[in-house]
PDB file of C-alpha atoms in Angstrom:
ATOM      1  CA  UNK A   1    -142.416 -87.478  65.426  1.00 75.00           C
ATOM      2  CA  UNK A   2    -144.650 -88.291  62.149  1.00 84.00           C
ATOM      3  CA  UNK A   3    -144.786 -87.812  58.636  1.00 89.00           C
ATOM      4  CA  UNK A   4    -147.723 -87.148  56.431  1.00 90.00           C
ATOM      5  CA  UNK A   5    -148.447 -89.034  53.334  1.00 91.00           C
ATOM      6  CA  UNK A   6    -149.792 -86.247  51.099  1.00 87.00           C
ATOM      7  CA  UNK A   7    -150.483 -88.184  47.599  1.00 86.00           C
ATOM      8  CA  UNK A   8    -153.801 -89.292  48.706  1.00 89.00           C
ATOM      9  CA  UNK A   9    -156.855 -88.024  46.698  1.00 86.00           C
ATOM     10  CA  UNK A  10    -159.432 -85.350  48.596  1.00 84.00           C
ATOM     11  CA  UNK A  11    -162.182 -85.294  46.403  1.00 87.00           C
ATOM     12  CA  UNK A  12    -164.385 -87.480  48.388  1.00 86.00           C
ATOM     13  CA  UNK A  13    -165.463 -89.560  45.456  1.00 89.00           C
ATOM     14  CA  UNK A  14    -161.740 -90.094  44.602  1.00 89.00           C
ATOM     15  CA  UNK A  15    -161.347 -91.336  48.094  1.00 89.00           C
ATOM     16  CA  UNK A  16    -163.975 -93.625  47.396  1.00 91.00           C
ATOM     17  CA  UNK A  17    -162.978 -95.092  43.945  1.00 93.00           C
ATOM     18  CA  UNK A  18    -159.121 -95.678  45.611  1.00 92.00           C
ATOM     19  CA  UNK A  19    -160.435 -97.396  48.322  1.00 94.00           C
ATOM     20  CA  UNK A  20    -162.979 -99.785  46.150  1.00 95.00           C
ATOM     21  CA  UNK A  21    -160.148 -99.896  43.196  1.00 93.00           C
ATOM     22  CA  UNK A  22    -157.462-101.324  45.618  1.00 94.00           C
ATOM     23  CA  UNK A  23    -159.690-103.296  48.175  1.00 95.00           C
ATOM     24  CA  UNK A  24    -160.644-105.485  45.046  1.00 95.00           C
ATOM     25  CA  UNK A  25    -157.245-105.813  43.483  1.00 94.00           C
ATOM     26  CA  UNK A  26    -156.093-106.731  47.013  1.00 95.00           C
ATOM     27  CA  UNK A  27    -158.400-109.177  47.894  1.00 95.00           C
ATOM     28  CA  UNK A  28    -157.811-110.820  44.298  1.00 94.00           C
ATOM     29  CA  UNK A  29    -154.843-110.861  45.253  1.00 93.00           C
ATOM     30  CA  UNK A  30    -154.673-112.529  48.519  1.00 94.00           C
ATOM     31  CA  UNK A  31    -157.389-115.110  46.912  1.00 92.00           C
ATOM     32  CA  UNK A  32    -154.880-116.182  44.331  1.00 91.00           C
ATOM     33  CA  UNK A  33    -151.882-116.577  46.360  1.00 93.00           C
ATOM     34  CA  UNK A  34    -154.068-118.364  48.691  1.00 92.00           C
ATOM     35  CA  UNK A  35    -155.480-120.883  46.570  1.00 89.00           C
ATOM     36  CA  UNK A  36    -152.282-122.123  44.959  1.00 89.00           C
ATOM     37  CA  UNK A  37    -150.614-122.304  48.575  1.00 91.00           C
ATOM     38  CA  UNK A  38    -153.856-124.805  49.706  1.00 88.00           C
ATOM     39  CA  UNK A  39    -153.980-126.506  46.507  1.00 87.00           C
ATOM     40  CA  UNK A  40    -150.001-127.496  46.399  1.00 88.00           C
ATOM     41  CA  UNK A  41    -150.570-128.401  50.284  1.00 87.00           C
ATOM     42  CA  UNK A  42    -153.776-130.630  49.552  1.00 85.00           C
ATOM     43  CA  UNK A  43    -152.362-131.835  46.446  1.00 83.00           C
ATOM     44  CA  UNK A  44    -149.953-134.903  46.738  1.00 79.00           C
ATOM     45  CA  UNK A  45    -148.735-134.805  43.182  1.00 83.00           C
ATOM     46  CA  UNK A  46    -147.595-131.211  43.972  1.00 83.00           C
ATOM     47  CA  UNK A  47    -145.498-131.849  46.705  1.00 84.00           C
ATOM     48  CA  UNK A  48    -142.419-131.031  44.261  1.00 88.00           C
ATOM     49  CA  UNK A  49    -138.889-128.736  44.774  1.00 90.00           C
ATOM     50  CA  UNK A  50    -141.037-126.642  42.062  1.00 88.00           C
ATOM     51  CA  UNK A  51    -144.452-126.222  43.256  1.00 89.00           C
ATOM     52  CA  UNK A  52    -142.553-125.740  46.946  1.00 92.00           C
ATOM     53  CA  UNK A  53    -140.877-122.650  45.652  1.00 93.00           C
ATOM     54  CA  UNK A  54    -144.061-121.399  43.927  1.00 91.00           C
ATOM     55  CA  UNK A  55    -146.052-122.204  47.280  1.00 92.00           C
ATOM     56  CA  UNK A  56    -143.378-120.116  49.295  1.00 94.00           C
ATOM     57  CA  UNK A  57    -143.336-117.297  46.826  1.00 93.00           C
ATOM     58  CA  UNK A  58    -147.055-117.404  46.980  1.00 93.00           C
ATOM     59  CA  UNK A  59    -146.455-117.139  50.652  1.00 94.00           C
ATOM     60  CA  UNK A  60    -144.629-114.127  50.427  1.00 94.00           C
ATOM     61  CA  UNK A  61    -146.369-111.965  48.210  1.00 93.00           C
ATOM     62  CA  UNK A  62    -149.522-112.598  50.877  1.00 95.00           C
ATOM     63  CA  UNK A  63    -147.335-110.917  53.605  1.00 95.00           C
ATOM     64  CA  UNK A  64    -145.708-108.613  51.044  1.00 92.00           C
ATOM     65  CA  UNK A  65    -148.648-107.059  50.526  1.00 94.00           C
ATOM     66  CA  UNK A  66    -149.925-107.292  54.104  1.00 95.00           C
ATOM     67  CA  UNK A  67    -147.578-104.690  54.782  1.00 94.00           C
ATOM     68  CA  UNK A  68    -148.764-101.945  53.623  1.00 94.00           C
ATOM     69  CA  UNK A  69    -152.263-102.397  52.113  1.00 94.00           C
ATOM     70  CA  UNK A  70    -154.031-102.588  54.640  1.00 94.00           C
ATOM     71  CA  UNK A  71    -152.389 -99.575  56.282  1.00 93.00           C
ATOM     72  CA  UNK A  72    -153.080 -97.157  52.758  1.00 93.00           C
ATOM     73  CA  UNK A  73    -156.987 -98.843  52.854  1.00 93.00           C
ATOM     74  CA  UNK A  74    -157.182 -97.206  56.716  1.00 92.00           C
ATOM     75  CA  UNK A  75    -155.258 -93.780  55.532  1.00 92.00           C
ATOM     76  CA  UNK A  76    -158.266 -93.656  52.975  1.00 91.00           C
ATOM     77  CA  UNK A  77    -161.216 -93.880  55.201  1.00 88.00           C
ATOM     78  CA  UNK A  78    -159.209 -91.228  57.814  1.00 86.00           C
ATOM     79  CA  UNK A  79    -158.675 -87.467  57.593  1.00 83.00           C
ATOM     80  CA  UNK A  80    -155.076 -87.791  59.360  1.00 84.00           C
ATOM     81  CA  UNK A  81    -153.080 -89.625  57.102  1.00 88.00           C
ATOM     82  CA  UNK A  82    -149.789 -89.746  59.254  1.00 89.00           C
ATOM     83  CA  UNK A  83    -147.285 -92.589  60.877  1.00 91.00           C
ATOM     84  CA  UNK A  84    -144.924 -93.008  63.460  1.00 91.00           C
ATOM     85  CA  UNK A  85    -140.727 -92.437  62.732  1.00 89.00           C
ATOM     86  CA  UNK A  86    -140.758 -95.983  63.902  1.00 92.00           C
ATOM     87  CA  UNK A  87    -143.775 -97.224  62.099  1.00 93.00           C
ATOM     88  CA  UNK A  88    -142.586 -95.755  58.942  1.00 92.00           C
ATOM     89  CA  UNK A  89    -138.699 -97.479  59.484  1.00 93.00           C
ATOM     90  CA  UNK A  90    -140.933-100.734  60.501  1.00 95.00           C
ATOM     91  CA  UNK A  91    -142.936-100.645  57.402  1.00 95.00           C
ATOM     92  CA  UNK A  92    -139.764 -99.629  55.069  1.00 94.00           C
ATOM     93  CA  UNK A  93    -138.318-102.687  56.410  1.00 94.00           C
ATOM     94  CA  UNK A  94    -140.558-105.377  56.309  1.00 95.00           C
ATOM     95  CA  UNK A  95    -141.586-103.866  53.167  1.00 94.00           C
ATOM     96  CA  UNK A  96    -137.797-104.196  51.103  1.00 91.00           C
ATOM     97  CA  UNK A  97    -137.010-107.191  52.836  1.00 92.00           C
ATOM     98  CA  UNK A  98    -140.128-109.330  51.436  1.00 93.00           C
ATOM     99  CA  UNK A  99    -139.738-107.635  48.323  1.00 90.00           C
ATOM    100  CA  UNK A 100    -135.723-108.485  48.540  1.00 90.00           C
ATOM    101  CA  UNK A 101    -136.728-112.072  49.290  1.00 93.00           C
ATOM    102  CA  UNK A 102    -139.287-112.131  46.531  1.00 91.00           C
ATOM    103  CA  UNK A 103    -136.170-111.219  43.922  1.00 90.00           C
ATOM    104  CA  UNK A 104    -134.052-113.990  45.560  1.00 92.00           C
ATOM    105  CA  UNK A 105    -136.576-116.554  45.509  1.00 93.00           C
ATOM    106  CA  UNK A 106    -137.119-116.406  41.421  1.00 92.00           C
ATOM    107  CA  UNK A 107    -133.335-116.490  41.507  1.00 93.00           C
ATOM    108  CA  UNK A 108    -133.683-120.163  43.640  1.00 94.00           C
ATOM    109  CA  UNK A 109    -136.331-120.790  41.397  1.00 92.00           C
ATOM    110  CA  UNK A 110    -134.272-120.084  38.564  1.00 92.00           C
ATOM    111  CA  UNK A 111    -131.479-122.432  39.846  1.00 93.00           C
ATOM    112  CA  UNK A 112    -134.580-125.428  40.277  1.00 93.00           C
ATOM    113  CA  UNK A 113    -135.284-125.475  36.451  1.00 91.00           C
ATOM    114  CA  UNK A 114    -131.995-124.867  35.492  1.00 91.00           C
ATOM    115  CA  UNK A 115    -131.042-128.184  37.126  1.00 92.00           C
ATOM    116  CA  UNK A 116    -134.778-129.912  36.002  1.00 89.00           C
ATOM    117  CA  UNK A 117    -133.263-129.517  32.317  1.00 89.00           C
ATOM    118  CA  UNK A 118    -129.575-129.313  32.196  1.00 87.00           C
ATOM    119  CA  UNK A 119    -129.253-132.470  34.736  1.00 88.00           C
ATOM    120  CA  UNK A 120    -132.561-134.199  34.913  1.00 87.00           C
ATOM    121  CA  UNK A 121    -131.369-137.420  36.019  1.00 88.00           C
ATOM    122  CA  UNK A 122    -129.589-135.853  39.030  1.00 91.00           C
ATOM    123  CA  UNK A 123    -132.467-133.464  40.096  1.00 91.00           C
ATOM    124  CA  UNK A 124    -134.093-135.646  42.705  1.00 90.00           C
ATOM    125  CA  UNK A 125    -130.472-136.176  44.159  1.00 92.00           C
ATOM    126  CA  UNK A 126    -129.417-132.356  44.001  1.00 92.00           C
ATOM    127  CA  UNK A 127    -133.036-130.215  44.576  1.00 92.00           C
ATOM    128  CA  UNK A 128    -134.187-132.296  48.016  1.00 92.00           C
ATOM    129  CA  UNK A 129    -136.473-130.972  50.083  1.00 90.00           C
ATOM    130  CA  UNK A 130    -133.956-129.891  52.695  1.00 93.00           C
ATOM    131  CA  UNK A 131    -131.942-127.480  50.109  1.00 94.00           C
ATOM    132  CA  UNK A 132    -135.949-126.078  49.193  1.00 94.00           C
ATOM    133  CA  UNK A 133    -136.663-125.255  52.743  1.00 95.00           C
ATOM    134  CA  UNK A 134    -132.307-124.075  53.192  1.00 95.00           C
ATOM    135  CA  UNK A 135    -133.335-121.723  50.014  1.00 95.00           C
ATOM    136  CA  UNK A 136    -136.357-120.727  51.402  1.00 96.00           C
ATOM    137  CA  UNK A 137    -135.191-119.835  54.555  1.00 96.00           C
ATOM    138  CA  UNK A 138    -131.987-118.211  53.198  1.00 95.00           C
ATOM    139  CA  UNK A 139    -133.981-115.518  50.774  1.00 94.00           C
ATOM    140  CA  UNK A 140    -135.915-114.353  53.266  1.00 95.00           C
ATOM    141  CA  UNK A 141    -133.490-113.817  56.643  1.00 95.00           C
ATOM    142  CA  UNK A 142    -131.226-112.296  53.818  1.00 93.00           C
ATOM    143  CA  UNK A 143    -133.716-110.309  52.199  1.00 92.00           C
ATOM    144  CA  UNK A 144    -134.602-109.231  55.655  1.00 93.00           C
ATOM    145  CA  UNK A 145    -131.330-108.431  56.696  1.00 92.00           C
ATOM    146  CA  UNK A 146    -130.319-106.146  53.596  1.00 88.00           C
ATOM    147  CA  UNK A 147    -133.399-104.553  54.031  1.00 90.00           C
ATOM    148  CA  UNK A 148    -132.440-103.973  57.586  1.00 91.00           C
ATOM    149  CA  UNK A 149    -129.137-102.262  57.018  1.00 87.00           C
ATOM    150  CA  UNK A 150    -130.594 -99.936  54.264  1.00 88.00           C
ATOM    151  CA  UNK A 151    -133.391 -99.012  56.549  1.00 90.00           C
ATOM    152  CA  UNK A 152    -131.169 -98.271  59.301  1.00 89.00           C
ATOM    153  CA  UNK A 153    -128.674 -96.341  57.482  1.00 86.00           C
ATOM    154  CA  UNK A 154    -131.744 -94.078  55.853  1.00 86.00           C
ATOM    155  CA  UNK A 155    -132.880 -93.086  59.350  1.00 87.00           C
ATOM    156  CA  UNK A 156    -129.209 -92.197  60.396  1.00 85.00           C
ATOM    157  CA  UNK A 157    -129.271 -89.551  58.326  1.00 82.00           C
ATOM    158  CA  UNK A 158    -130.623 -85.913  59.206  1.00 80.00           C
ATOM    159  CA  UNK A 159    -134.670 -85.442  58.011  1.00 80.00           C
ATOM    160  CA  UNK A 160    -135.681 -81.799  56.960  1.00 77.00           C
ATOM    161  CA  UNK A 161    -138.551 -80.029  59.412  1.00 76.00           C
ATOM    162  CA  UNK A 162    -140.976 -80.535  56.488  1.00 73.00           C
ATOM    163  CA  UNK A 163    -141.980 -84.223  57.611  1.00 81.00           C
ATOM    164  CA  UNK A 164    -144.420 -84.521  54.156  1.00 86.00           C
ATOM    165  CA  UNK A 165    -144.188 -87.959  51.918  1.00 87.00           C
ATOM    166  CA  UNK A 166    -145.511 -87.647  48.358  1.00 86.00           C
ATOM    167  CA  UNK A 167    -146.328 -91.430  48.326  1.00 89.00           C
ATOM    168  CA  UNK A 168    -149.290 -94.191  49.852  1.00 91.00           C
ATOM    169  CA  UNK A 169    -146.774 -95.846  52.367  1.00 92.00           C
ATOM    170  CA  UNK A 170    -142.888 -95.423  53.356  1.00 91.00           C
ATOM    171  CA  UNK A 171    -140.674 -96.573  50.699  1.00 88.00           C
ATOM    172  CA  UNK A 172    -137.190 -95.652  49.920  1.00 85.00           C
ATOM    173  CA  UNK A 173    -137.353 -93.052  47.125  1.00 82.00           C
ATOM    174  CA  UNK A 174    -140.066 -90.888  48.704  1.00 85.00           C
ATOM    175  CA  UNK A 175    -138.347 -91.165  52.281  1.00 86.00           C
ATOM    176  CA  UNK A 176    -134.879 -90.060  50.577  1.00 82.00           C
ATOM    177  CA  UNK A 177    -136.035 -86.647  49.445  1.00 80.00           C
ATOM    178  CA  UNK A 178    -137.109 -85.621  52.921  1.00 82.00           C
ATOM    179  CA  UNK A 179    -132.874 -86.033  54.198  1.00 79.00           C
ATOM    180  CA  UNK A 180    -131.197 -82.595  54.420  1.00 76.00           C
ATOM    181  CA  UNK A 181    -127.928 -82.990  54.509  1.00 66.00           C
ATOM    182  CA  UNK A 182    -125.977 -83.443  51.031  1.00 63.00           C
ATOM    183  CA  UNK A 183    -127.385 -86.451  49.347  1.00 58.00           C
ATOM    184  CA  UNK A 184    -125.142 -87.521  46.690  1.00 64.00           C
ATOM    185  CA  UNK A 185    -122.602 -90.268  48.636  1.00 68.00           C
ATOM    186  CA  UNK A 186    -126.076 -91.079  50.113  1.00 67.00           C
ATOM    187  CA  UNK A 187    -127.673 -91.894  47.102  1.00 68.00           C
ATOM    188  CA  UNK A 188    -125.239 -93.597  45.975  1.00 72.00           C
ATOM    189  CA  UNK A 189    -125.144 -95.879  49.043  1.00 72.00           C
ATOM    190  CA  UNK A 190    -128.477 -96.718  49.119  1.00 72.00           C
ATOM    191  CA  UNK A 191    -127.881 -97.706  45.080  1.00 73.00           C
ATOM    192  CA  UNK A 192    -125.241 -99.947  46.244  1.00 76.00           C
ATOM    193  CA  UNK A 193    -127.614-101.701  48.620  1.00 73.00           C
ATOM    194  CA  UNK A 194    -130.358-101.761  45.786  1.00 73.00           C
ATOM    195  CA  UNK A 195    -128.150-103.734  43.147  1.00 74.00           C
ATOM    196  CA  UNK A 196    -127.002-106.191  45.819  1.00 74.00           C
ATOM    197  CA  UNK A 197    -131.064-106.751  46.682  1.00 75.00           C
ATOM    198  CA  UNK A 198    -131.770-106.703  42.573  1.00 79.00           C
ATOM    199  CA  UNK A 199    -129.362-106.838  40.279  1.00 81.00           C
ATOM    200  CA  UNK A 200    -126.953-109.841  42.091  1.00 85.00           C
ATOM    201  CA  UNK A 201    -130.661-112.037  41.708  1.00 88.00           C
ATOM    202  CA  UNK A 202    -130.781-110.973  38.504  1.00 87.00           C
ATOM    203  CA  UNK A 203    -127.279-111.804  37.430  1.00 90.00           C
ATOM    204  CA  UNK A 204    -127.824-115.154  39.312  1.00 90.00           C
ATOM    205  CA  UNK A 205    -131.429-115.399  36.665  1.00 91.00           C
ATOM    206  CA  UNK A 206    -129.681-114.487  33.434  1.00 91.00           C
ATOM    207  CA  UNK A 207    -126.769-117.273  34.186  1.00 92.00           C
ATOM    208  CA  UNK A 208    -129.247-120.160  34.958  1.00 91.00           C
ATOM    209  CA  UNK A 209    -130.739-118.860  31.708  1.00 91.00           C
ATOM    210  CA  UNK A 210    -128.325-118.805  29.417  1.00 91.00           C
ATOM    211  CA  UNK A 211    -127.198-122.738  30.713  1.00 90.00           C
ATOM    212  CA  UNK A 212    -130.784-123.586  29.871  1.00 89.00           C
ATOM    213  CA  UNK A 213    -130.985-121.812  26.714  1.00 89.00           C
ATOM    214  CA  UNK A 214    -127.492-123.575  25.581  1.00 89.00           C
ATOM    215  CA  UNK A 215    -129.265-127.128  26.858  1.00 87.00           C
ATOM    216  CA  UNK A 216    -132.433-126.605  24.522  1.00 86.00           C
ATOM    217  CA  UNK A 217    -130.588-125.832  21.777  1.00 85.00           C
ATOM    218  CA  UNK A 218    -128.529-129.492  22.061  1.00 85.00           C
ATOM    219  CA  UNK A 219    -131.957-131.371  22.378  1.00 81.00           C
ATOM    220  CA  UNK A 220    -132.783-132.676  18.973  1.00 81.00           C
ATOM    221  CA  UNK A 221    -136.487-132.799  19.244  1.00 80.00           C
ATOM    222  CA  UNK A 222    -139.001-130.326  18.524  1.00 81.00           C
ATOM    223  CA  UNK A 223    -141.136-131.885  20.801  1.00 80.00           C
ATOM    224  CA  UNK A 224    -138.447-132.073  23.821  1.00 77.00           C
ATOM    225  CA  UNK A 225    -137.385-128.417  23.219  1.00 81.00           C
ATOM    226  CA  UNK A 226    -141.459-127.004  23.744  1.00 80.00           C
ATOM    227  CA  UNK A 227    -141.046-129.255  26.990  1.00 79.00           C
ATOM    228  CA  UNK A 228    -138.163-127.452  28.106  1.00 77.00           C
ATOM    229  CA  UNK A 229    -139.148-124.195  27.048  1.00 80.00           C
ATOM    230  CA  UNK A 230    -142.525-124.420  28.562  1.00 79.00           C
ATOM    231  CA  UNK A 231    -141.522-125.161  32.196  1.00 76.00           C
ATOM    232  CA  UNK A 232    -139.760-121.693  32.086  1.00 83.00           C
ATOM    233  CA  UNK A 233    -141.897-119.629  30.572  1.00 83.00           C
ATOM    234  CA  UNK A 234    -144.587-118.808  33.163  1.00 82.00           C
ATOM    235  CA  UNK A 235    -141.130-118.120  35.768  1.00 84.00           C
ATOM    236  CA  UNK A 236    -139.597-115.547  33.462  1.00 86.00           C
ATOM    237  CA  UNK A 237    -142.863-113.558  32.934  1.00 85.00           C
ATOM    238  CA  UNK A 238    -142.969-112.895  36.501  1.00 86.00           C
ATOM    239  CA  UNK A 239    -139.216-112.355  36.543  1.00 88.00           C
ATOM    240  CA  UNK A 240    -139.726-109.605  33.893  1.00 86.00           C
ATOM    241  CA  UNK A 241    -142.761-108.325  35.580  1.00 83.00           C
ATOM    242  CA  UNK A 242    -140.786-108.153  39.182  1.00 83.00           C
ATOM    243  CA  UNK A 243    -137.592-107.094  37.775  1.00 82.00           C
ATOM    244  CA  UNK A 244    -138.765-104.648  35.832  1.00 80.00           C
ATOM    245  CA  UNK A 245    -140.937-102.861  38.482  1.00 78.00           C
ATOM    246  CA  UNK A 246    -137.951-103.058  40.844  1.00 78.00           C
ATOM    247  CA  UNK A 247    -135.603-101.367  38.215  1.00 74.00           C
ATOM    248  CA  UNK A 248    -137.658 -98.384  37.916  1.00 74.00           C
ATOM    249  CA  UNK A 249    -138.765 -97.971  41.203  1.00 73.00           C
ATOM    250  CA  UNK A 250    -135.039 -98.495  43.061  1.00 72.00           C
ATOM    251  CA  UNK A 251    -132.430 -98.597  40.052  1.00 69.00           C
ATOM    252  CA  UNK A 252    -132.237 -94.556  39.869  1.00 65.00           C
ATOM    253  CA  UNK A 253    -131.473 -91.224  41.754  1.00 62.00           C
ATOM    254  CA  UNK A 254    -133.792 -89.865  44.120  1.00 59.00           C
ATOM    255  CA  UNK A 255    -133.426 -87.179  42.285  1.00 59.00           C
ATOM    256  CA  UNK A 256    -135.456 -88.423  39.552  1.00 63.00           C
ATOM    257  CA  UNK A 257    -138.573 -89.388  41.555  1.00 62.00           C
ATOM    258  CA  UNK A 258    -141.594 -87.456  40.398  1.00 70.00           C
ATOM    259  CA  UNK A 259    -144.107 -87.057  43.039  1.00 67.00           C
ATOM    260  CA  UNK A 260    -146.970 -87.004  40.717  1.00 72.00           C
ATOM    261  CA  UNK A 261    -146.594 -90.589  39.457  1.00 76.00           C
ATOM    262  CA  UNK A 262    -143.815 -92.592  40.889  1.00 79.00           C
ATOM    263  CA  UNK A 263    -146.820 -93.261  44.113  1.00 84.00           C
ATOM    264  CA  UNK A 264    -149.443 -94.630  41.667  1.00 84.00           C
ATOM    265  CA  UNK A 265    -146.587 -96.791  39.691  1.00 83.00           C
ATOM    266  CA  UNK A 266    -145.467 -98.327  42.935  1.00 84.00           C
ATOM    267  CA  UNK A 267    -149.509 -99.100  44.098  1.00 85.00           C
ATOM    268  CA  UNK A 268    -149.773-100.680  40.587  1.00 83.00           C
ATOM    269  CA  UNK A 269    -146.453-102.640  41.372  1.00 84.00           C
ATOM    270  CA  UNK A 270    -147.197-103.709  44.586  1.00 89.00           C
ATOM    271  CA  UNK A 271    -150.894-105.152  43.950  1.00 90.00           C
ATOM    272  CA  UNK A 272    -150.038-105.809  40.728  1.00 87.00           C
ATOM    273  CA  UNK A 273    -147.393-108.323  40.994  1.00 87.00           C
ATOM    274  CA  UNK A 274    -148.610-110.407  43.677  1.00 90.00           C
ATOM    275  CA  UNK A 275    -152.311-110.145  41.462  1.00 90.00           C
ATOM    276  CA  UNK A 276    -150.480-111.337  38.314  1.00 87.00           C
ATOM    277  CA  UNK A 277    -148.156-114.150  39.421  1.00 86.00           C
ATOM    278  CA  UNK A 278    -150.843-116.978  40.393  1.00 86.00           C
ATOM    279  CA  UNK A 279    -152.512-115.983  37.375  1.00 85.00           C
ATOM    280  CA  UNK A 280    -149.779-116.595  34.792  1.00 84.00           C
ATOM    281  CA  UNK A 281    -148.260-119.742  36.527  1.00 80.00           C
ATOM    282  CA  UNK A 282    -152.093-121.023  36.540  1.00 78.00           C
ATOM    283  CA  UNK A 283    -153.562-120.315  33.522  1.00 71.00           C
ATOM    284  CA  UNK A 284    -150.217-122.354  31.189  1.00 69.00           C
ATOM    285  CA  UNK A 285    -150.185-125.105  34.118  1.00 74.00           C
ATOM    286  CA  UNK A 286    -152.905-127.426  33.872  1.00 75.00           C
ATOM    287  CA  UNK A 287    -152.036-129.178  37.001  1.00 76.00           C
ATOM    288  CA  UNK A 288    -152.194-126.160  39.334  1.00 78.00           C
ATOM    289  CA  UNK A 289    -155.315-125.621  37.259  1.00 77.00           C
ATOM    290  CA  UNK A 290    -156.720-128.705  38.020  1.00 78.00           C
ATOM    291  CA  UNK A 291    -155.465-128.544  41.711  1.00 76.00           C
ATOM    292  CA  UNK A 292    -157.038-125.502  42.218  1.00 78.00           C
ATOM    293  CA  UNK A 293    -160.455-126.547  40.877  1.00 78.00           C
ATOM    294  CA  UNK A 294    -160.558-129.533  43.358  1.00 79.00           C
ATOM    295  CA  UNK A 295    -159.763-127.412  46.182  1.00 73.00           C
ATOM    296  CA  UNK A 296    -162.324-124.727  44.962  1.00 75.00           C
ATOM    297  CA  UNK A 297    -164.894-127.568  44.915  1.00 77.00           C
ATOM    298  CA  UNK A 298    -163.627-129.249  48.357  1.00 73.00           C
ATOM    299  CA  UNK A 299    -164.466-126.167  49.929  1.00 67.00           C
ATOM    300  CA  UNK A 300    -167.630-125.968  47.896  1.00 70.00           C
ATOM    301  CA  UNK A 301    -168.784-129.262  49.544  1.00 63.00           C
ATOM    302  CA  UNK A 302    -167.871-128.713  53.146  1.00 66.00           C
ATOM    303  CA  UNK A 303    -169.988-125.087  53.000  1.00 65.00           C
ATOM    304  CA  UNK A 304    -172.738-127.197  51.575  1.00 62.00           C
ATOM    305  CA  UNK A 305    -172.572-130.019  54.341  1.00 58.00           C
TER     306      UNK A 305
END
């Protein structure tokens, strides 16, 4: 048993563009995520509950996107552009569960700098490195495990003879037009599962938020609010960049899935993101700049020697 993935391009020179467009985004994007995992590890002034999380998300996105680019890059190059029932449920899985973990881990993160600026005396008592790694830990077997349930319930269900997928990979939207049987309590199920994967992070993200936001407006000093305000801002540009990918892509009916873009925004969303995030929390941080220049130039020397 095997679907097709049908929203590849057959124009041979549209083949070829795809496969050079999204080999360089994704090896950008492994580079990136890469670099600021070695520099926080090499760096001992990184070694922090924030740069952990960052390091860990970093850490993520790498297999995140290991799921499935690889897999679209080999689709490109082949004239059979098919997978396995259980390659497809293996792919959905570890697929939503990163991504799940991804969306709990800015919450975490959210929760660090809450508790940086509303209690910073406390914060070396309260963020320790054994509640980072609990955190951690936690996002991802959850993630995993949500992802797992949702997965399983999908391929319960009873698939039409047409076995075609109007998308790159498996992912829940595309998968759910193929059921037959009346879709509307299982829609709404799989919604359920969606808000408790996105929205509950998101609620979690909005309340550290709006503790911080009521702690920089008590601080008296210009100076000490831009402090405040600047340790947040590079985590809330990817939180609107994640969240608002997710809400589009999951947040919404099956129903409303349009085969003729939905597959291009979710290639954009799933290069783009991991692409994007060690660029804004490097470019407004000079010490992950500065970390990841002395790496850069460690590894410079050692090819030279």
């Amino acid at each position: 048993m095997e679907f097709v993935f049908l929203a590849y391009p057959s124009p041979p020179e549209l083949r070829v563009l795809l496969f050079l467009g999204v080999s360089l985004a994704y090896t950008l994007a492994i580079a990136g995520n890469v670099l600021v995992v070695v520099a926080i590890q090499t760096e001992a002034r990184l070694r922090t509950p924030m740069y952990y999380f960052l390091g860990s998300l970093s850490g993520v996105e790498i297999c995140y996107t290991a799921v499935v680019v690889p897999h679209i890059l080999a689709n490109v190059l082949q004239s059979e552009k098919t997978i396995t029932l259980l390659g497809c449920a293996t792919q959905m899985v570890l697929f939503i569960g990163l991504g799940s973990a991804d969306c709990l881990l800015l919450a975490a993160m959210a929760y660090d700098r809450y508790v940086a600026i509303r209690r910073p005396l406390q914060y070396p008592l309260i963020i320790t490195l054994t509640l980072c790694v609990c955190l951690v830990v936690a996002s991802v077997v959850v993630g995993l495990f949500l992802s797992l349930q949702l997965v399983a319930f999908i391929f319960s269900l009873p698939f039409c003879q047409v076995r075609s997928i109007e998308h790159f990979f498996c992912d829940v939207p595309p998968v759910m037009c193929l059921v037959c049987s009346e879709s509307r309590i299982h829609e709404q199920s799989v919604l359920v599962a969606a808000t408790l994967a996105i929205a509950v992070p998101f609620f979690l993200i909005t309340t550290s938020y709006a503790f911080i936001v009521a702690t920089v407006l008590t601080i008296r000093s210009a100076a000490g609010r831009h402090r405040a305000v600047s340790t947040c801002c590079s985590h809330l540009t990817v939180v609107l960049l994640q969240y608002g990918f997710c809400a589009f892509m999951y947040l919404r009916p099956s129903s409303h899935y349009h085969p003729k873009q939905d597959p291009f925004i979710s290639l954009v969303y799933t290069l783009g993101t991991p692409l994007l995030n060690p660029l804004v929390y490097t470019l407004r941080n000079s010490e992950m700049k500065g970390a990841i220049g002395r790496a850069l130039t460690r590894n410079c020397l050692s090819q030279n020697s």
